[in-house]
Short mmCIF file of C-alpha atoms and ligand atoms in Angstrom, two decimals:
data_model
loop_
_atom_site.label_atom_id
_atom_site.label_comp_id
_atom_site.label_asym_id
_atom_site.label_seq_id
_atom_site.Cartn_x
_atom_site.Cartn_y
_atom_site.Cartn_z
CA UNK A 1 28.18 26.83 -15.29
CA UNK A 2 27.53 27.11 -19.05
CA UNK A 3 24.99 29.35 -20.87
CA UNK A 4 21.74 29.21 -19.09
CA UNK A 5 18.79 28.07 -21.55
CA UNK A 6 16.26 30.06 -21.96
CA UNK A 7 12.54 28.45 -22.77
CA UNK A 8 10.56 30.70 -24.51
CA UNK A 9 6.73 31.24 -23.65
CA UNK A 10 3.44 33.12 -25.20
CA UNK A 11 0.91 34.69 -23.32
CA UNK A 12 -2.38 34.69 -24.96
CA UNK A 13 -4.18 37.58 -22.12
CA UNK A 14 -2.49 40.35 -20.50
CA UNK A 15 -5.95 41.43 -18.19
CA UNK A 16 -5.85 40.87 -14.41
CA UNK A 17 -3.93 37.32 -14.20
CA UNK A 18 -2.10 37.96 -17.65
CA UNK A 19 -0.37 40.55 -16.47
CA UNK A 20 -0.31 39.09 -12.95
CA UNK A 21 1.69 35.78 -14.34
CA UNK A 22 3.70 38.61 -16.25
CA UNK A 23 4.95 40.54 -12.80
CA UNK A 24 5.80 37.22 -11.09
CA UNK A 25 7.91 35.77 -13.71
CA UNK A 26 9.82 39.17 -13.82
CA UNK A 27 10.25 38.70 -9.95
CA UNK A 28 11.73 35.08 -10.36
CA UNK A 29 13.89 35.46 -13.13
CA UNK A 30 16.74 36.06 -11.33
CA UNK A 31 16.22 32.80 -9.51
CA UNK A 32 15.03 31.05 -12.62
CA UNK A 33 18.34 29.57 -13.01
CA UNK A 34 18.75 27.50 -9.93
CA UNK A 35 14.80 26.86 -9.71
CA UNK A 36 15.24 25.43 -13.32
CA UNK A 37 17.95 25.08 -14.42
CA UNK A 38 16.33 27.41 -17.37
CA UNK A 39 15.52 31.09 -17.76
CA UNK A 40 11.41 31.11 -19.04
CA UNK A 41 10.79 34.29 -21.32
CA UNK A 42 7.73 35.36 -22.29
CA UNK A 43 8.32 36.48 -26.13
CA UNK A 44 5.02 37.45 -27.81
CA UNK A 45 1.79 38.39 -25.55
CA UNK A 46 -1.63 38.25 -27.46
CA UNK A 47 -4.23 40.94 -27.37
CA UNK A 48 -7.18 42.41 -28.42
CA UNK A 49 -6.13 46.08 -28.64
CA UNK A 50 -1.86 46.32 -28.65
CA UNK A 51 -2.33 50.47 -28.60
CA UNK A 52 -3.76 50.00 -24.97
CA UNK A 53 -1.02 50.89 -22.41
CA UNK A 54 0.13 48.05 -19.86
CA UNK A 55 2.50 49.18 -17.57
CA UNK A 56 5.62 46.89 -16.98
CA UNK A 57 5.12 45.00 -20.12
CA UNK A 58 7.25 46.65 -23.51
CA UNK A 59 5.13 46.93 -25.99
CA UNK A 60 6.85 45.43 -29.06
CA UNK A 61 5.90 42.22 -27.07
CA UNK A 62 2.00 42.61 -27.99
CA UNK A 63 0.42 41.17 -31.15
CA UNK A 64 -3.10 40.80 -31.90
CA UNK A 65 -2.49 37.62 -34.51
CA UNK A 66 -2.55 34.07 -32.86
CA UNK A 67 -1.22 33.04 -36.33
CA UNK A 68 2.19 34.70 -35.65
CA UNK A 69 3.07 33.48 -32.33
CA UNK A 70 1.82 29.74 -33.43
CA UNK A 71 4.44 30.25 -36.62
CA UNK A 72 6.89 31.22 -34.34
CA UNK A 73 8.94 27.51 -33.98
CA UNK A 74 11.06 29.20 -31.01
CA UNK A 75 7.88 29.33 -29.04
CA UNK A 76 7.38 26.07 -26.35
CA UNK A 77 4.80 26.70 -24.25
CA UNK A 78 1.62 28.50 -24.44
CA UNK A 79 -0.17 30.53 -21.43
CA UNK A 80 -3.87 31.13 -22.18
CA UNK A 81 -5.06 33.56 -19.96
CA UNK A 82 -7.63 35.24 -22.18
CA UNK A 83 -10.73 32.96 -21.18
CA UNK A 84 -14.17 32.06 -22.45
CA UNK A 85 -14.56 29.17 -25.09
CA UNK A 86 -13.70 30.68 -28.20
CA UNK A 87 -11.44 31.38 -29.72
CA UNK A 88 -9.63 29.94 -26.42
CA UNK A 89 -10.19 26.67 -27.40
CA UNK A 90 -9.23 26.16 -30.84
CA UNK A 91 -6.12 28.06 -30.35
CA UNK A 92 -5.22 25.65 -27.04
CA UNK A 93 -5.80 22.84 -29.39
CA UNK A 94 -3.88 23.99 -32.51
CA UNK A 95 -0.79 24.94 -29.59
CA UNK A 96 -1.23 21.55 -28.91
CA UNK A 97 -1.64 19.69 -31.89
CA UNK A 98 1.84 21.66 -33.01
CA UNK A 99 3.62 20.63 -29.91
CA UNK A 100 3.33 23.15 -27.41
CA UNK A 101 2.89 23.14 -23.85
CA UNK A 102 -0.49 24.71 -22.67
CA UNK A 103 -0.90 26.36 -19.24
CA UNK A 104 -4.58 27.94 -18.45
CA UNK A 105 -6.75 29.15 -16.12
CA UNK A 106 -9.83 28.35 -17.95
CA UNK A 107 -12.58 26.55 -16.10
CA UNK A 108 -14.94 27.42 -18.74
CA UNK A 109 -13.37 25.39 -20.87
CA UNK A 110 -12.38 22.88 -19.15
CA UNK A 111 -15.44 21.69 -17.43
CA UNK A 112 -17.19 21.22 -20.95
CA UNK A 113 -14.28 20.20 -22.89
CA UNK A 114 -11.97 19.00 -20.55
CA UNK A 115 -11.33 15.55 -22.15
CA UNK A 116 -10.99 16.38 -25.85
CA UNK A 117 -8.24 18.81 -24.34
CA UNK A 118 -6.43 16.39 -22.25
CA UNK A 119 -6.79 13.81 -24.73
CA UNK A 120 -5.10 15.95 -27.85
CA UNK A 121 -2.22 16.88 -25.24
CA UNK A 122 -1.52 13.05 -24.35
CA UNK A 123 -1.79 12.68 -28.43
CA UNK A 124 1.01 15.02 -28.77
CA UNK A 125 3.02 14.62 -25.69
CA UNK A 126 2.45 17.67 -24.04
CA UNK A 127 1.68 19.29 -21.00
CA UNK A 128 -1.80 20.60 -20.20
CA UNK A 129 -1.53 21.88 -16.92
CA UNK A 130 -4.98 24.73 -15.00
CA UNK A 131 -3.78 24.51 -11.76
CA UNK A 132 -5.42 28.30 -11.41
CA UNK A 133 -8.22 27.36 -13.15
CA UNK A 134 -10.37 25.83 -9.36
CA UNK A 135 -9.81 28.25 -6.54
CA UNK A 136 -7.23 30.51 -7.22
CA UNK A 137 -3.81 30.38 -5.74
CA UNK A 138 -4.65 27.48 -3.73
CA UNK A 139 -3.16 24.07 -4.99
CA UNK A 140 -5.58 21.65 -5.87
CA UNK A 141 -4.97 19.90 -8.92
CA UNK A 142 -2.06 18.79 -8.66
CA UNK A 143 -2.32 17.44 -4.87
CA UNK A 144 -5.44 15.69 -5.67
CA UNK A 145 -3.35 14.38 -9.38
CA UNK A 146 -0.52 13.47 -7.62
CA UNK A 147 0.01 14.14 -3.86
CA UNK A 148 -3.88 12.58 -3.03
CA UNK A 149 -3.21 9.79 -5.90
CA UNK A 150 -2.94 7.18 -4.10
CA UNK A 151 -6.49 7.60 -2.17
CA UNK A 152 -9.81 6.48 -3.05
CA UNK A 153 -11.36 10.16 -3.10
CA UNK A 154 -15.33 9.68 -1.78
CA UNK A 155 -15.41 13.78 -1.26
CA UNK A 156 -14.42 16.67 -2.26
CA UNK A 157 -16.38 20.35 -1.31
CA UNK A 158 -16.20 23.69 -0.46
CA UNK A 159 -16.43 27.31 -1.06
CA UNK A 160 -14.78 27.85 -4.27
CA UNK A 161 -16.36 31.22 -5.41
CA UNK A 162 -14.99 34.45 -3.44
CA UNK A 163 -17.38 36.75 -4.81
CA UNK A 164 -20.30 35.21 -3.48
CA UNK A 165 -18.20 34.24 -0.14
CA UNK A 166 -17.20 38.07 0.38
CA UNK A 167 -21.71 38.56 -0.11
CA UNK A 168 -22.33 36.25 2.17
CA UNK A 169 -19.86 37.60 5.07
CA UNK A 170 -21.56 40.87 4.45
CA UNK A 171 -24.88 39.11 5.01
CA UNK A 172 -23.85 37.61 8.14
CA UNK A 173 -21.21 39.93 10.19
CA UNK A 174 -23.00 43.29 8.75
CA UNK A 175 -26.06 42.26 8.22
CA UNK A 176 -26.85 43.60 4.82
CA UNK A 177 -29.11 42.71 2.02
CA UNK A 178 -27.95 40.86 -0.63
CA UNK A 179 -28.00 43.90 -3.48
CA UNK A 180 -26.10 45.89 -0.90
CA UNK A 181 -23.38 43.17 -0.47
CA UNK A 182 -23.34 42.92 -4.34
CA UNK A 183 -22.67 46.67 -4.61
CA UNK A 184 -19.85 46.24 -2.52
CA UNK A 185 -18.25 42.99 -3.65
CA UNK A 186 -18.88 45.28 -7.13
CA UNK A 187 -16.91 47.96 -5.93
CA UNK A 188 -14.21 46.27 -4.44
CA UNK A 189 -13.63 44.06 -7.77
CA UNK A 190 -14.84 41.23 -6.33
CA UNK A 191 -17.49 40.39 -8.55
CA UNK A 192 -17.09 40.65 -12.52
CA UNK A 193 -19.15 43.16 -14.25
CA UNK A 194 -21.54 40.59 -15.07
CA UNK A 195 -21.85 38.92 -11.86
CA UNK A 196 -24.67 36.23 -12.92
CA UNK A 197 -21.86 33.46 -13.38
CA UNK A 198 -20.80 34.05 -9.61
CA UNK A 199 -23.93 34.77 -8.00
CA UNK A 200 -25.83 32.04 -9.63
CA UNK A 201 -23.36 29.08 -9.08
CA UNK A 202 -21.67 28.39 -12.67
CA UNK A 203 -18.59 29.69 -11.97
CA UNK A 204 -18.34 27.12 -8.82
CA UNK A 205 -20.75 24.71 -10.86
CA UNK A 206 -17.86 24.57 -13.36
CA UNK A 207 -14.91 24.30 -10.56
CA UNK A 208 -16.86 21.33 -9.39
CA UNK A 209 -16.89 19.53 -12.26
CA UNK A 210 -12.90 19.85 -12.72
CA UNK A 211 -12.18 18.89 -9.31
CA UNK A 212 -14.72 15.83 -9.66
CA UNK A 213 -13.54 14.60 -12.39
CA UNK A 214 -9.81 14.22 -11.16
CA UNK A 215 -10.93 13.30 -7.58
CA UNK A 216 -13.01 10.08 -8.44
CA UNK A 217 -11.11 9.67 -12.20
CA UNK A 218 -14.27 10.20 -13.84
CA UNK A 219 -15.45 12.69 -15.89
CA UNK A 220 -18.11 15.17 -14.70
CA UNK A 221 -18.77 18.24 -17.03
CA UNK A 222 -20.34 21.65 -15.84
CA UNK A 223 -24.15 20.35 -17.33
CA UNK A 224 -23.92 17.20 -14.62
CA UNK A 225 -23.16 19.67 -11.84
CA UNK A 226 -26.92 20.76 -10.10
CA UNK A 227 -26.43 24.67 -9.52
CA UNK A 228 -28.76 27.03 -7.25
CA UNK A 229 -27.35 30.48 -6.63
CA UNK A 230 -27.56 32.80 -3.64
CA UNK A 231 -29.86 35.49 -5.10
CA UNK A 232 -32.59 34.26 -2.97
CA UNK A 233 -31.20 34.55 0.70
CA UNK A 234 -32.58 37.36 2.76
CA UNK A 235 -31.60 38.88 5.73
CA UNK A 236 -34.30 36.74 7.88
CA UNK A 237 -32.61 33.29 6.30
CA UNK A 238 -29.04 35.07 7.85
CA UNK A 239 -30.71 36.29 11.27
CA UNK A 240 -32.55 32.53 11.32
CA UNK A 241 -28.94 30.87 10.45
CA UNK A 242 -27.85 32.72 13.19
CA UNK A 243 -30.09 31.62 16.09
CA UNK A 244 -29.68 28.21 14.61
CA UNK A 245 -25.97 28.61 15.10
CA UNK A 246 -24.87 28.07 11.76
CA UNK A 247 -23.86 30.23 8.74
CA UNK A 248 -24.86 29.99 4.96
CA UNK A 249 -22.42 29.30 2.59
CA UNK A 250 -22.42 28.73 -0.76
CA UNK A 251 -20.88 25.07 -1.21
CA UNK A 252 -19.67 23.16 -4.15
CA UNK A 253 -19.76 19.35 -2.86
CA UNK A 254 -19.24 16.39 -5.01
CA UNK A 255 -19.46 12.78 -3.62
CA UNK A 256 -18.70 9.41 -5.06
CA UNK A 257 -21.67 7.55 -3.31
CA UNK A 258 -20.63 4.51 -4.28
CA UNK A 259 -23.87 4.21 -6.68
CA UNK A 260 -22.96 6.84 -8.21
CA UNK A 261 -21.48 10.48 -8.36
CA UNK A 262 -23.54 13.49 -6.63
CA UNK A 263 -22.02 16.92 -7.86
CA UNK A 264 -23.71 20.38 -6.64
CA UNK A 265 -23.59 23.98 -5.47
CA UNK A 266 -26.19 25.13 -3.31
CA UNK A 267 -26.26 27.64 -0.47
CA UNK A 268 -26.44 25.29 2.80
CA UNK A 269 -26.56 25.78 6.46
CA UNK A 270 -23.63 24.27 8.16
CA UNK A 271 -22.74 24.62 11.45
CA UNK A 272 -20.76 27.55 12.97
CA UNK A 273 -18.07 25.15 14.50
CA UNK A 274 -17.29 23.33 10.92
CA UNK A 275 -13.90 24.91 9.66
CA UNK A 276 -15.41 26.03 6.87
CA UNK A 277 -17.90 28.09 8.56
CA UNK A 278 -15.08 30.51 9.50
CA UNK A 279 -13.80 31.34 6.33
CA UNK A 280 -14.48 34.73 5.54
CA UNK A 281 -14.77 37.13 2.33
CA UNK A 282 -13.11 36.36 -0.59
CA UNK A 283 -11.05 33.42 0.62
CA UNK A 284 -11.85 30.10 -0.74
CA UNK A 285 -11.64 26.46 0.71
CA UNK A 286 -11.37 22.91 -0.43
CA UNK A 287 -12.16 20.30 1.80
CA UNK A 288 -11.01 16.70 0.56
CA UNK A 289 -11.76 13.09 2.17
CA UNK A 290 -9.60 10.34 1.18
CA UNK A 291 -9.57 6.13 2.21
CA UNK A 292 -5.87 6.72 3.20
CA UNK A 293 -5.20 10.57 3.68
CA UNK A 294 -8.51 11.40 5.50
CA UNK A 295 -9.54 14.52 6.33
CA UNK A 296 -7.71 17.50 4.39
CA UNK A 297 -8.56 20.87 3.67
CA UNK A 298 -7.05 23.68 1.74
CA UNK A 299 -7.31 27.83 2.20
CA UNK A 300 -6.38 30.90 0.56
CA UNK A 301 -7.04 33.20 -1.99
CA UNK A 302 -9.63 32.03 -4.86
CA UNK A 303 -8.76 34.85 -6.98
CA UNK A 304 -7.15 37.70 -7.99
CA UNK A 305 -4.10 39.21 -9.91
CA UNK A 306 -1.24 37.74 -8.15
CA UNK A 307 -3.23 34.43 -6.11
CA UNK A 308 -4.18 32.89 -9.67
CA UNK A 309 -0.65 34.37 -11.30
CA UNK A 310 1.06 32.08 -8.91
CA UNK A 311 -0.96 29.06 -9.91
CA UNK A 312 -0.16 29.26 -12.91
CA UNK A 313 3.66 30.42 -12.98
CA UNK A 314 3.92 27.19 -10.82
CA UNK A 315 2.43 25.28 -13.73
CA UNK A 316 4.99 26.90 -16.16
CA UNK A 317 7.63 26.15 -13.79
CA UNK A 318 6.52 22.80 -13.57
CA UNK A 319 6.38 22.08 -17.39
CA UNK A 320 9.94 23.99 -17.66
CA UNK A 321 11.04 20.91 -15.52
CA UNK A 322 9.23 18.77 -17.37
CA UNK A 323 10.53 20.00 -20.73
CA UNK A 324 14.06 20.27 -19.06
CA UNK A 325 14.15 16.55 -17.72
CA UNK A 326 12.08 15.16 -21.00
CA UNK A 327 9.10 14.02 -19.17
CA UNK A 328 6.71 16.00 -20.30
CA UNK A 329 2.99 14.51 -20.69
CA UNK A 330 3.61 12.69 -18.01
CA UNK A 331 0.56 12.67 -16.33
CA UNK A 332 -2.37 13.19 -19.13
CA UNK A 333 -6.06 12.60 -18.51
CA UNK A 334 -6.85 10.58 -14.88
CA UNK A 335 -10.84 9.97 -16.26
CA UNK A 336 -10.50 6.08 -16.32
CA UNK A 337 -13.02 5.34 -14.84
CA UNK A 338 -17.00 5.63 -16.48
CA UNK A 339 -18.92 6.13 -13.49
CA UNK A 340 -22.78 7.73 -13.55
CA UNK A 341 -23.37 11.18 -12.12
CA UNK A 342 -27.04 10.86 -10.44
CA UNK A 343 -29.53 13.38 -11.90
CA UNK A 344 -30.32 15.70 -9.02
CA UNK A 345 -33.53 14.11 -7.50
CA UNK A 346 -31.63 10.92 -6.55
CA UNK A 347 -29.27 12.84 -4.56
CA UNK A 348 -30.24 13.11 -0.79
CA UNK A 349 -29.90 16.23 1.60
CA UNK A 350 -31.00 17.81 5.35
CA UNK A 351 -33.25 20.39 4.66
CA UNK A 352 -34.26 23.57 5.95
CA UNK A 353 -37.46 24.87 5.11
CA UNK A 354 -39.13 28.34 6.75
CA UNK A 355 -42.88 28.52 5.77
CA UNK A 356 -45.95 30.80 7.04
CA UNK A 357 -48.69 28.87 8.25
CA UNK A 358 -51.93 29.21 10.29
CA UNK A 359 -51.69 29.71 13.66
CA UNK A 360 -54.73 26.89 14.64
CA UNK A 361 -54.58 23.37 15.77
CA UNK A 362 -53.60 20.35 13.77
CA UNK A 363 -51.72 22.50 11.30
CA UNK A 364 -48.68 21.03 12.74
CA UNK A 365 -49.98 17.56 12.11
CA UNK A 366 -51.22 18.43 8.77
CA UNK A 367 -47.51 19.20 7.69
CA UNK A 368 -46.31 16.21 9.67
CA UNK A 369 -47.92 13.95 7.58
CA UNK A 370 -47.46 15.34 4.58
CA UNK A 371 -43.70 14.84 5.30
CA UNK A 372 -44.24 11.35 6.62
CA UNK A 373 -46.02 10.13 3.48
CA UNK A 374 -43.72 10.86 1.34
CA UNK A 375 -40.69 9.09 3.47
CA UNK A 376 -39.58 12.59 4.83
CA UNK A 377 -38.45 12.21 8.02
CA UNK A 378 -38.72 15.13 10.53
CA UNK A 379 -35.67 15.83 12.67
CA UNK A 380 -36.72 19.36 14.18
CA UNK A 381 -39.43 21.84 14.20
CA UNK A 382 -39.07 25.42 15.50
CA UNK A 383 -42.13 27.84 16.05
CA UNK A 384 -41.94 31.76 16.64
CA UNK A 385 -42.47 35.19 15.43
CA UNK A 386 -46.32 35.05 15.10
CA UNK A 387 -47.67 38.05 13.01
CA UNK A 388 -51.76 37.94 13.42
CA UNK A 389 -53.42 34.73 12.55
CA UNK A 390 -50.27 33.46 11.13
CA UNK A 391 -47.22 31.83 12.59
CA UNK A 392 -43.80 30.96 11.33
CA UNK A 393 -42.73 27.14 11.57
CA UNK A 394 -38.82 26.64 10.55
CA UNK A 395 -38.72 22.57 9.54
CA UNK A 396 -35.34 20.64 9.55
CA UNK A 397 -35.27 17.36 7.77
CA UNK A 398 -33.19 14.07 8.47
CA UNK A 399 -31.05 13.19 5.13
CA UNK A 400 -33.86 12.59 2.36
CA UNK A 401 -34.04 11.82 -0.90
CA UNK A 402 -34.19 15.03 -2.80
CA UNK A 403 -36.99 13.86 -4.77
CA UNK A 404 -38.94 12.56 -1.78
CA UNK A 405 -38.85 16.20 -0.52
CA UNK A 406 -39.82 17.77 -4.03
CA UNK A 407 -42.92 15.28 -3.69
CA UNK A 408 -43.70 17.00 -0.33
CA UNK A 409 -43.27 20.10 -1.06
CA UNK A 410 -45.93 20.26 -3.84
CA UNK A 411 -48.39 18.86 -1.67
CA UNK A 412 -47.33 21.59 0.95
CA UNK A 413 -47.83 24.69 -1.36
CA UNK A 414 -51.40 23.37 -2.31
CA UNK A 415 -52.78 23.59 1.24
CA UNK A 416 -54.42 26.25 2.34
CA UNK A 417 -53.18 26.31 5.91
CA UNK A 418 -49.82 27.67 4.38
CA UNK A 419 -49.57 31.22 3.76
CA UNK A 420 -46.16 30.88 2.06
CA UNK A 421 -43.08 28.73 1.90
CA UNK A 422 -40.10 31.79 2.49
CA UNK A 423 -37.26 29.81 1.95
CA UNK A 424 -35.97 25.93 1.50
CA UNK A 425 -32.11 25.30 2.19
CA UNK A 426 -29.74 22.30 2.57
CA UNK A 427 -28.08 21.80 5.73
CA UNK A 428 -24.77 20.44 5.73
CA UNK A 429 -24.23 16.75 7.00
P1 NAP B 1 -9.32 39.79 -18.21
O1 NAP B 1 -8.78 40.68 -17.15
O2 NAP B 1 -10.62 40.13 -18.84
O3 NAP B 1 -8.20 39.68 -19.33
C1 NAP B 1 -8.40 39.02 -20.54
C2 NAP B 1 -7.23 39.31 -21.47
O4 NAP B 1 -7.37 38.51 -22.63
C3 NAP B 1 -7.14 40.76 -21.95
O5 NAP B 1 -5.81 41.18 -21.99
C4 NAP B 1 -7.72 40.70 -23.38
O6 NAP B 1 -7.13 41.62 -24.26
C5 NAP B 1 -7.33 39.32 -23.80
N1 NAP B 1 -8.28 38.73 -24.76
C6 NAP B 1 -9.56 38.36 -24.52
N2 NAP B 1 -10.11 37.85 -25.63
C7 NAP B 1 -9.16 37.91 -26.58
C8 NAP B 1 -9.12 37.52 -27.95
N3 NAP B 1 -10.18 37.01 -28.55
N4 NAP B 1 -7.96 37.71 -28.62
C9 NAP B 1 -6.88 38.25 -28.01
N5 NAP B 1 -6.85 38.62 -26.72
C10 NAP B 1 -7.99 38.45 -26.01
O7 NAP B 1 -9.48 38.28 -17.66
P2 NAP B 1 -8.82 37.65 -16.35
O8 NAP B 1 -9.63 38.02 -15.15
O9 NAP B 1 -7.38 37.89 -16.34
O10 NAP B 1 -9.15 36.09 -16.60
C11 NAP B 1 -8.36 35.33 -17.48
C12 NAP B 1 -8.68 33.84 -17.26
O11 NAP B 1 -8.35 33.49 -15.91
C13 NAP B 1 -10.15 33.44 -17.42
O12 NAP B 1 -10.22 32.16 -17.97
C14 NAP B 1 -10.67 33.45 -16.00
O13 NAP B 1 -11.80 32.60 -15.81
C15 NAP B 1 -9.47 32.88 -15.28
N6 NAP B 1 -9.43 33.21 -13.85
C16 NAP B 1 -9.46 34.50 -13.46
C17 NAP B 1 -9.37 34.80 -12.11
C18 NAP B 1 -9.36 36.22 -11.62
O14 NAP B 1 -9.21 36.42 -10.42
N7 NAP B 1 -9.52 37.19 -12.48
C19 NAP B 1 -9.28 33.75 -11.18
C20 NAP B 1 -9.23 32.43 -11.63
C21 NAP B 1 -9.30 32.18 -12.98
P3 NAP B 1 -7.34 43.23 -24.11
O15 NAP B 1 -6.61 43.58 -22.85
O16 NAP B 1 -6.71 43.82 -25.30
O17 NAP B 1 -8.81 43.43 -24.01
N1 HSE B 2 -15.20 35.08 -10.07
C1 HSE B 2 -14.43 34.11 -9.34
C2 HSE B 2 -14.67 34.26 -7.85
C3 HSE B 2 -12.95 34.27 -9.58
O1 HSE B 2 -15.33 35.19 -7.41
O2 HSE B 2 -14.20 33.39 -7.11
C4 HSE B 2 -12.52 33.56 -10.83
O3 HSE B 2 -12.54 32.16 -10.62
#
C-alpha cells in the first residue's frame, strides 16, 4: 500500500456537536484508511474565543478568522457546526463558491435558504450534505434522497424535537406540569437556554420543511410550515389523553395531498397503540409512507454531542468518497417539482376540543348544531366532572376542514351557555 492521502477539513464550531464530530473522527482515524481509502484531518477549527480551553482538541488548531482557513488552498471540505444564519451562511456560500465541500447541521438555514445553498453547490460541483441537521443521529436525508428515491413520498411525520418529547413524557408517566417538566428537560440539557424555538414548534417547524422538501421534491421553507407549540397543555389535557387512551405528542406531519402540500407541527392526540406513541424522552421518530416502500419508520437519538456528531462524520465520510472516486455533486437539489403548500385553513384535521358548558337541557343540541352548520361533523361526545351548574363536554370531530372548525368555533365562544373552551387539539388519523 502506498502513502495514505490525507483530505484535509475545517471546522467552523467546536460547542456540543463541534467537538462531538471532533472526538469521533479521532476514534476512526485509525480505520480511516480502509473506510476510505483516505485519512480526513481536521486542520483549522473556527471560534469565537481561541483562549477558551477545549479538552482533546490542541489549541494551535483554533482561529477566530474565517478569512484564513478560506485562504488556506489545502483545505477541501468545510464543517459548519457553529449555527444560526449569519455569518453561517455567507461563509457556507463563499466555501462553496471557492470549491469546497460543505457539511452542516444547520436547519436554520436550511429551511429558509435551502435552495440558494443547494443551488451554488451544484454551480460549483460540490457537496452540500445536513444529514444531522433533521433528527439527530437518525438517517433521514439521505434514505429519503437516495434509499426512498424511487417512491412517490405522500407522508412523512413525527416527533422530531427531543426537548419537547422528554416534557411531554414527564407530563404523561409523572404527571407534572409543564414548567416543572421544562425545569427538568433544563437541567438535564435537554432544552437550550432559550427554549422558545423548542417549546413553540420552530425548531421542528424548520425540520419539517427540510424533510418536505426532499420527500415530495418540492420546496417547503420554515414560513409554509403551520407551527403551534406545547406551552398550552395542562395536566387535565394529559389525565383526559389518558382515559381516552392516547398520548400527546408533539408531531411534525407533512402530506402531499395530491392538491397540494399540508406541512405542520401541532401537539395531537394519537392513540396509545400507534408506534409512535411509545417513544419516550428525548428520542425522536420519523415515520415515512411511500407508493412502493410503504410503511417505514426511523428511531433514535434527535440530539446531542455524539448522536448529531455521527450524522455528520457520516456526511464527511461520504463526501471523502465522493472526493476520492470524483463524483462529488452528485446528487444536488431534488426540488423539481413546483407544487403549492395549502395555507393552514385548507388543511383538514380530527379534533379534540374540552369546553365548560351549562349543565341544562338543549345545550348539547345548541353545540350540535353549531358544528353541523358549519359542515363539522361530530364523531364523539364525552360528558363528566360536573362542578356546580356547569359541566364539562370533551367533543371529538370526524376529519374537517380546518377552516370549517375555526368558523365553529367563533360561533361557540359567543354563546353564553359556554363557560370556557379549555383546550382544542388534533387527533391523529
Ligand atoms: P454550540 O454548542 O453553541 O456551539 C457553537 C460553536 O460555534 C461554538 O464553538 C462557538 O464558538 C462557535 N461559533 C458560534 N458563532 C460563531 C461565530 N460567529 N464565529 C466563530 N465561531 C462561532 O452549538 P451546537 O449545539 O453544537 O450546535 C451547532 C449546530 O448544530 C447548530 O446549527 C444546531 O442547530 C445544530 N444541531 C445541534 C444539535 C445539538 O444536539 N446540540 C442537534 C442537531 C443540530 P465559542 O465556543 O468560541 O463560543
Ligand atoms: N433542540 C433540539 C431538540 C435539538 O430538542 O430536539 C437540536 O435539533
Amino acid at each position: 500500500m502506498g502513502e495514505i492521502p490525507v483530505i484535509k477539513a475545517a471546522l467552523l464550531g467546536a460547542g456540543t456537536v463541534g467537538g462531538g464530530v471532533f472526538e469521533i473522527l479521532s476514534r476512526q482515524r485509525e480505520e480511516m484508511p480502509r473506510k476510505l481509502g483516505a485519512y480526513v484531518e481536521i486542520t483549522k477549527v473556527l471560534v469565537r474565543n481561541k483562549g477558551k480551553e477545549r479538552p482533546g482538541m490542541d489549541s494551535s488548531l483554533f482561529t477566530e478568522d474565517w478569512k484564513e482557513i478560506l485562504a488556506d488552498r489545502e483545505i477541501q471540505i468545510v464543517i459548519e457546526l457553529m449555527g444560526g444564519i449569519e455569518p453561517a451562511k455567507t461563509y457556507i456560500l463563499e466555501a462553496l463558491r471557492s470549491g469546497r465541500h460543505v457539511v452542516t447541521a444547520n436547519k436554520d438555514l436550511l429551511a429558509d435558504y435551502g435552495r440558494e445553498l443547494l443551488d451554488t453547490a451544484q454551480e460549483h460541483g460540490c457537496d452540500l450534505m445536513f444529514e444531522a441537521a433533521v433528527a439527530g443521529g437518525i438517517p433521514i436525508i439521505r434514505p429519503l434522497k437516495q434509499c426512498l428515491a424511487a417512491n412517490h413520498i405522500t407522508e412523512v411525520m413525527g416527533i422530531v424535537n427531543g426537548t419537547t418529547n422528554y416534557i411531554l413524557t414527564r407530563m404523561t408517566e409523572d404527571r407534572m406540569e409543564f414548567s416543572e417538566a421544562l425545569a427538568l428537560a433544563s437541567k438535564l440539557g435537554y432544552a437550550e437556554a432559550d427554549p422558545t424555538a423548542d417549546v413553540e414548534g420552530y425548531d421542528a417547524g424548520r425540520k419539517v420543511a427540510i424533510m418536505a422538501s426532499i420527500a415530495f421534491n418540492s420546496r417547503v421553507t420554515f414560513g409554509d410550515v403551520f407551527t403551534e407549540g406545547i406551552t398550552k397543555i395542562t395536566a387535565a389535557d394529559i389525565a383526559y389523553a389518558d382515559e381516552l387512551n392516547m398520548v400527546i405528542k408533539l408531531l411534525g406531519v407533512a402530506k402531499n395531498a395530491g392538491d397540494g402540500i399540508e406541512a405542520g407541527v401541532y401537539p395531537m392526540l394519537i392513540p396509545r397503540e400507534h408506534p409512535l406513541a411509545s417513544v419516550q424522552d428525548a428520542f425522536n421518530a420519523v415515520f415515512i409512507h411511500g407508493d412502493a416502500v410503504d410503511d417505514a419508520m426511523f428511531l433514535g437519538r434527535g440530539a446531542g454531542r455524539f448522536p448529531t456528531g455521527s450524522a455528520a462524520a457520516g456526511d464527511i465520510f461520504e463526501v471523502v468518497r465522493n472526493i476520492r472516486a470524483g463524483s462529488t455533486g452528485k446528487i444536488g437539489c431534488t426540488c423539481y417539482k413546483n407544487l403549492r403548500v395549502k395555507p393552514a385553513d385548507e388543511a383538514s384535521h380530527r379534533y379534540f376540543l374540552r369546553l365548560q358548558v351549562e349543565d341544562r337541557p338543549g345545550v348539547l343540541a345548541g353545540i350540535a348544531s353549531v358544528f353541523g352548520n358549519n359542515n363539522v361533523s361530530i364523531a364523539q361526545v364525552i360528558q363528566k366532572n360536573k362542578h356546580g351548574e356547569f359541566a364539562e363536554l370533551a367533543v371529538i370531530t370526524e376529519q374537517v376542514l380546518e377552516r370549517h372548525f375555526k368558523d365553529s368555533l367563533l360561533v361557540l365562544g359567543e354563546m353564553s351557555m359556554i363557560k370556557e373552551i379549555s383546550t382544542i387539539l388534533r387527533v391523529y388519523a
